[in-house]
XYZ file of C-alpha atoms in Angstrom:
288
model
C 92.248 -14.115 41.708
C 88.790 -12.697 42.389
C 86.035 -15.028 43.562
C 83.370 -15.986 40.936
C 80.109 -13.930 41.146
C 76.969 -15.846 41.856
C 74.042 -15.203 39.473
C 71.210 -13.074 40.813
C 68.193 -15.022 41.926
C 65.231 -15.035 39.433
C 62.408 -12.615 40.263
C 59.402 -14.251 41.873
C 56.506 -15.096 39.481
C 53.593 -12.611 39.373
C 50.698 -13.461 41.620
C 47.845 -15.338 39.952
C 44.878 -13.221 38.868
C 42.015 -13.092 41.308
C 39.363 -15.673 40.693
C 36.252 -14.422 38.867
C 33.158 -14.269 40.924
C 30.407 -16.717 40.006
C 28.348 -15.270 37.144
C 31.026 -12.782 35.986
C 31.384 -14.257 32.435
C 27.606 -13.931 31.927
C 27.647 -10.316 33.118
C 30.503 -9.499 30.753
C 28.595 -11.037 27.821
C 25.453 -9.083 28.612
C 27.449 -5.867 28.837
C 29.014 -6.535 25.425
C 25.638 -7.149 23.820
C 24.204 -3.980 25.308
C 27.083 -1.928 23.918
C 26.387 -3.255 20.423
C 22.994 -1.594 20.482
C 19.424 -2.764 20.396
C 19.233 -2.381 16.590
C 21.158 -5.634 16.159
C 18.342 -7.577 17.822
C 15.224 -8.431 15.773
C 12.096 -6.612 16.901
C 10.181 -9.808 17.521
C 11.149 -13.434 18.183
C 11.535 -15.469 15.020
C 12.247 -12.446 12.794
C 15.494 -11.709 11.008
C 16.248 -8.353 9.451
C 16.898 -8.336 5.722
C 20.201 -6.472 5.382
C 19.312 -5.279 1.890
C 15.672 -5.672 0.801
C 15.313 -5.761 -2.962
C 14.097 -2.748 -4.883
C 11.216 -4.864 -6.146
C 10.026 -5.664 -2.618
C 10.144 -1.994 -1.577
C 8.224 -0.913 -4.675
C 5.664 -3.655 -4.102
C 5.141 -2.448 -0.539
C 4.828 1.180 -1.704
C 2.238 0.285 -4.342
C 0.189 -1.695 -1.822
C 0.352 1.199 0.647
C -0.861 3.640 -2.017
C -3.795 1.431 -3.034
C -4.836 1.391 0.619
C -4.230 5.122 1.073
C -6.232 6.055 -2.041
C -9.188 3.956 -0.950
C -9.222 5.210 2.630
C -8.860 8.843 1.538
C -12.094 8.414 -0.454
C -11.313 11.397 -2.683
C -10.884 11.266 -6.486
C -8.956 14.551 -6.239
C -6.458 13.101 -3.735
C -5.414 10.076 -5.802
C -1.660 9.450 -5.770
C 0.825 7.352 -7.710
C 4.322 6.265 -6.752
C 7.219 8.557 -7.675
C 10.223 6.907 -5.979
C 11.211 4.876 -2.916
C 13.702 6.728 -0.716
C 14.564 4.118 1.895
C 13.312 0.942 3.483
C 14.103 -2.133 5.515
C 12.441 -5.495 5.925
C 12.070 -8.275 8.468
C 11.311 -11.859 7.497
C 9.562 -14.456 9.621
C 9.374 -17.758 7.701
C 6.218 -18.777 9.576
C 4.400 -15.455 9.375
C 5.570 -13.363 6.437
C 7.501 -10.224 5.600
C 7.250 -6.814 7.291
C 8.498 -3.738 5.421
C 9.094 -0.208 6.756
C 9.675 2.372 4.044
C 9.600 6.018 3.015
C 8.607 7.010 -0.516
C 7.567 10.022 -2.569
C 4.318 10.350 -4.501
C 2.809 12.609 -7.108
C -0.743 13.565 -7.871
C -2.485 11.097 -10.182
C -3.909 13.781 -12.459
C -1.309 16.487 -11.974
C -1.868 19.599 -14.055
C 0.872 20.930 -16.304
C 3.414 22.912 -14.319
C 1.983 21.773 -10.994
C 4.487 20.859 -8.296
C 2.698 18.186 -6.352
C 5.339 15.917 -4.870
C 4.396 14.454 -1.505
C 6.033 12.080 0.956
C 4.684 8.984 2.673
C 5.903 6.596 5.353
C 4.377 3.154 5.713
C 4.607 -0.229 7.384
C 3.382 -3.091 5.197
C 3.015 -6.688 6.336
C 2.781 -9.381 3.643
C 1.341 -12.569 5.112
C 3.269 -15.322 3.283
C 1.811 -14.786 -0.192
C -1.695 -14.264 1.154
C -3.626 -11.309 -0.318
C -4.721 -8.119 1.476
C -1.524 -6.999 3.253
C -1.871 -5.208 6.581
C -0.938 -1.546 6.124
C -0.318 1.561 8.203
C 0.473 4.585 6.025
C 0.788 8.339 6.583
C 1.240 10.921 3.813
C 1.834 14.649 3.721
C -0.888 16.723 2.067
C -0.290 17.568 -1.592
C -2.524 20.638 -1.657
C -4.982 22.494 0.551
C -7.976 20.599 1.876
C -10.350 23.323 0.674
C -9.093 22.954 -2.899
C -9.475 19.179 -2.676
C -13.075 19.538 -1.461
C -13.877 21.945 -4.306
C -12.506 19.539 -6.913
C -14.398 16.610 -5.407
C -17.666 18.552 -5.455
C -17.103 19.598 -9.077
C -16.582 15.947 -10.034
C -19.669 15.040 -8.021
C -21.834 17.481 -10.008
C -20.451 16.140 -13.296
C -21.331 12.597 -12.261
C -24.839 13.649 -11.260
C -25.378 14.975 -14.779
C -24.507 11.592 -16.264
C -27.746 10.177 -17.708
C -27.320 7.268 -20.113
C -25.407 4.075 -19.198
C -21.924 3.905 -20.695
C -21.953 0.185 -21.471
C -19.812 -0.651 -24.470
C -17.441 2.272 -24.029
C -13.743 1.787 -23.370
C -11.937 4.221 -21.089
C -9.238 4.850 -22.127
C -9.850 4.113 -25.806
C -7.637 1.952 -28.008
C -5.214 4.864 -28.358
C -4.900 5.379 -24.590
C -6.951 8.609 -24.692
C -9.545 9.589 -22.076
C -12.213 12.016 -23.275
C -12.364 14.982 -20.855
C -16.107 14.461 -20.406
C -15.423 10.918 -19.163
C -12.557 11.823 -16.866
C -14.769 12.006 -13.723
C -16.028 8.484 -14.435
C -12.483 7.172 -14.804
C -11.225 8.895 -11.634
C -14.076 7.547 -9.542
C -13.595 4.060 -11.010
C -9.874 4.281 -10.205
C -10.756 5.220 -6.623
C -13.026 2.201 -6.138
C -10.595 -0.121 -7.919
C -7.878 0.867 -5.433
C -9.714 -1.173 -2.804
C -9.904 -4.204 -5.093
C -6.219 -3.959 -6.036
C -5.186 -3.677 -2.366
C -7.288 -6.727 -1.449
C -5.727 -8.819 -4.229
C -2.106 -7.719 -3.742
C 0.420 -10.211 -2.313
C 4.164 -10.054 -1.859
C 4.647 -11.166 -5.479
C 1.419 -10.113 -7.262
C 0.474 -6.534 -8.062
C -2.275 -5.034 -10.188
C -2.947 -1.997 -12.323
C -6.225 -0.655 -13.672
C -5.967 -1.198 -17.422
C -9.414 -0.257 -18.749
C -12.969 0.640 -17.825
C -15.378 -1.210 -20.127
C -18.850 -0.307 -18.850
C -20.670 1.985 -16.420
C -24.274 2.105 -15.211
C -25.366 4.754 -12.747
C -28.378 4.137 -10.499
C -30.941 6.695 -9.411
C -31.134 6.949 -5.628
C -33.398 8.664 -3.083
C -30.413 10.378 -1.473
C -27.541 12.447 -2.817
C -24.929 9.676 -3.118
C -23.363 8.565 -6.391
C -24.338 4.919 -6.859
C -23.092 3.033 -9.897
C -21.839 -0.296 -11.245
C -18.863 -0.582 -13.537
C -16.667 -3.240 -15.115
C -12.888 -2.946 -15.225
C -9.975 -4.957 -16.532
C -7.110 -5.378 -14.058
C -3.641 -6.178 -15.372
C -1.665 -8.545 -13.111
C 1.996 -7.933 -13.900
C 3.649 -11.147 -12.689
C 1.357 -13.489 -14.636
C 0.383 -10.947 -17.341
C -3.242 -11.976 -16.857
C -6.121 -9.588 -17.557
C -8.791 -10.040 -14.893
C -12.335 -8.645 -15.364
C -14.000 -7.324 -12.214
C -17.508 -5.970 -11.594
C -17.524 -3.262 -8.968
C -20.376 -1.501 -7.207
C -19.481 1.871 -5.716
C -21.341 4.348 -3.493
C -19.696 7.739 -2.973
C -20.402 11.217 -1.671
C -17.740 13.933 -1.152
C -16.330 13.847 2.360
C -17.904 10.493 3.264
C -16.379 7.031 3.515
C -16.323 5.146 0.236
C -18.428 1.970 -0.038
C -17.282 -0.794 -2.384
C -18.455 -4.276 -3.353
C -16.816 -6.326 -6.073
C -16.636 -9.645 -7.854
C -13.632 -10.723 -9.975
C -13.462 -13.569 -12.471
C -10.082 -15.206 -11.891
C -8.520 -16.995 -14.840
C -6.537 -19.614 -12.908
C -7.713 -19.388 -9.298
C -11.156 -19.476 -7.640
C -13.372 -16.426 -8.018
C -13.016 -13.730 -5.381
C -15.399 -11.169 -3.973
C -15.440 -8.724 -1.121
C -16.981 -5.618 0.357
C -15.911 -2.571 2.309
C -18.301 -0.114 3.913
C -17.853 2.722 6.372
C -15.016 2.246 8.819
C -15.036 -1.550 8.649
C -11.697 -3.211 7.992
C -12.387 -6.906 7.462
C -14.132 -7.777 4.178
C -17.283 -9.859 4.100
C -17.435 -12.582 1.469
C -20.356 -12.347 -0.938
C -22.114 -15.361 -2.371
C -23.066 -13.352 -5.447
C -22.915 -9.833 -6.795
């Protein structure tokens, strides 16, 4: 009879892992965060990125940027309107407001038939918690040659200089939405000056459109500038209010536009402002 075999001894347990050095868990965490990329971190403390900003917010930012661009360009021939928003993102700071970066396409405001005038703009717009006058930085590609733009501006300038009698009592456009060709220069210049007013009054939820020009009076001056007063009706889309504004405008082709205005608010206190030369901050007026 063979002797009984003894079972083999169990293998020794694996050695314990080496102890982590002090601070190793923190280093590992920092490495993981760095691999995720800087885009996951808000640009500034207190801001959170909106994963999907609404179409309405992007369009609001684009409209505000165009009001500002039109005013700063100071050229009735360079006026633009929004075509479409291509892309955008937003950051929200509950204490400060909403910052929007976006890219959008534009078209010429008075595009001629058959003209291909689609341009592209990029902008950063900062809405300050429902306060008016958003801060804007906008850059746009040129729609047509600068020389052509200067020629069109000078042609409009000569047409305005020939304007003699005040146009009080007229409505541009008329009740059928038609603008007489002879009055088109007046409307374009009024639209240019109104761009400043609409930018100043825009908030994150309120936007404006020039509905009608109801009166114009041009002043004789000792220099070559166009100097005239006009009254417009601004349509505020969120409240559907029609707001009358008196605007004083001084313009000469190639020079910075000068604007003063006074609006009669229907539900809020009256507002007024001014913009001259390269100044940025408006100065409140006690009267017009």
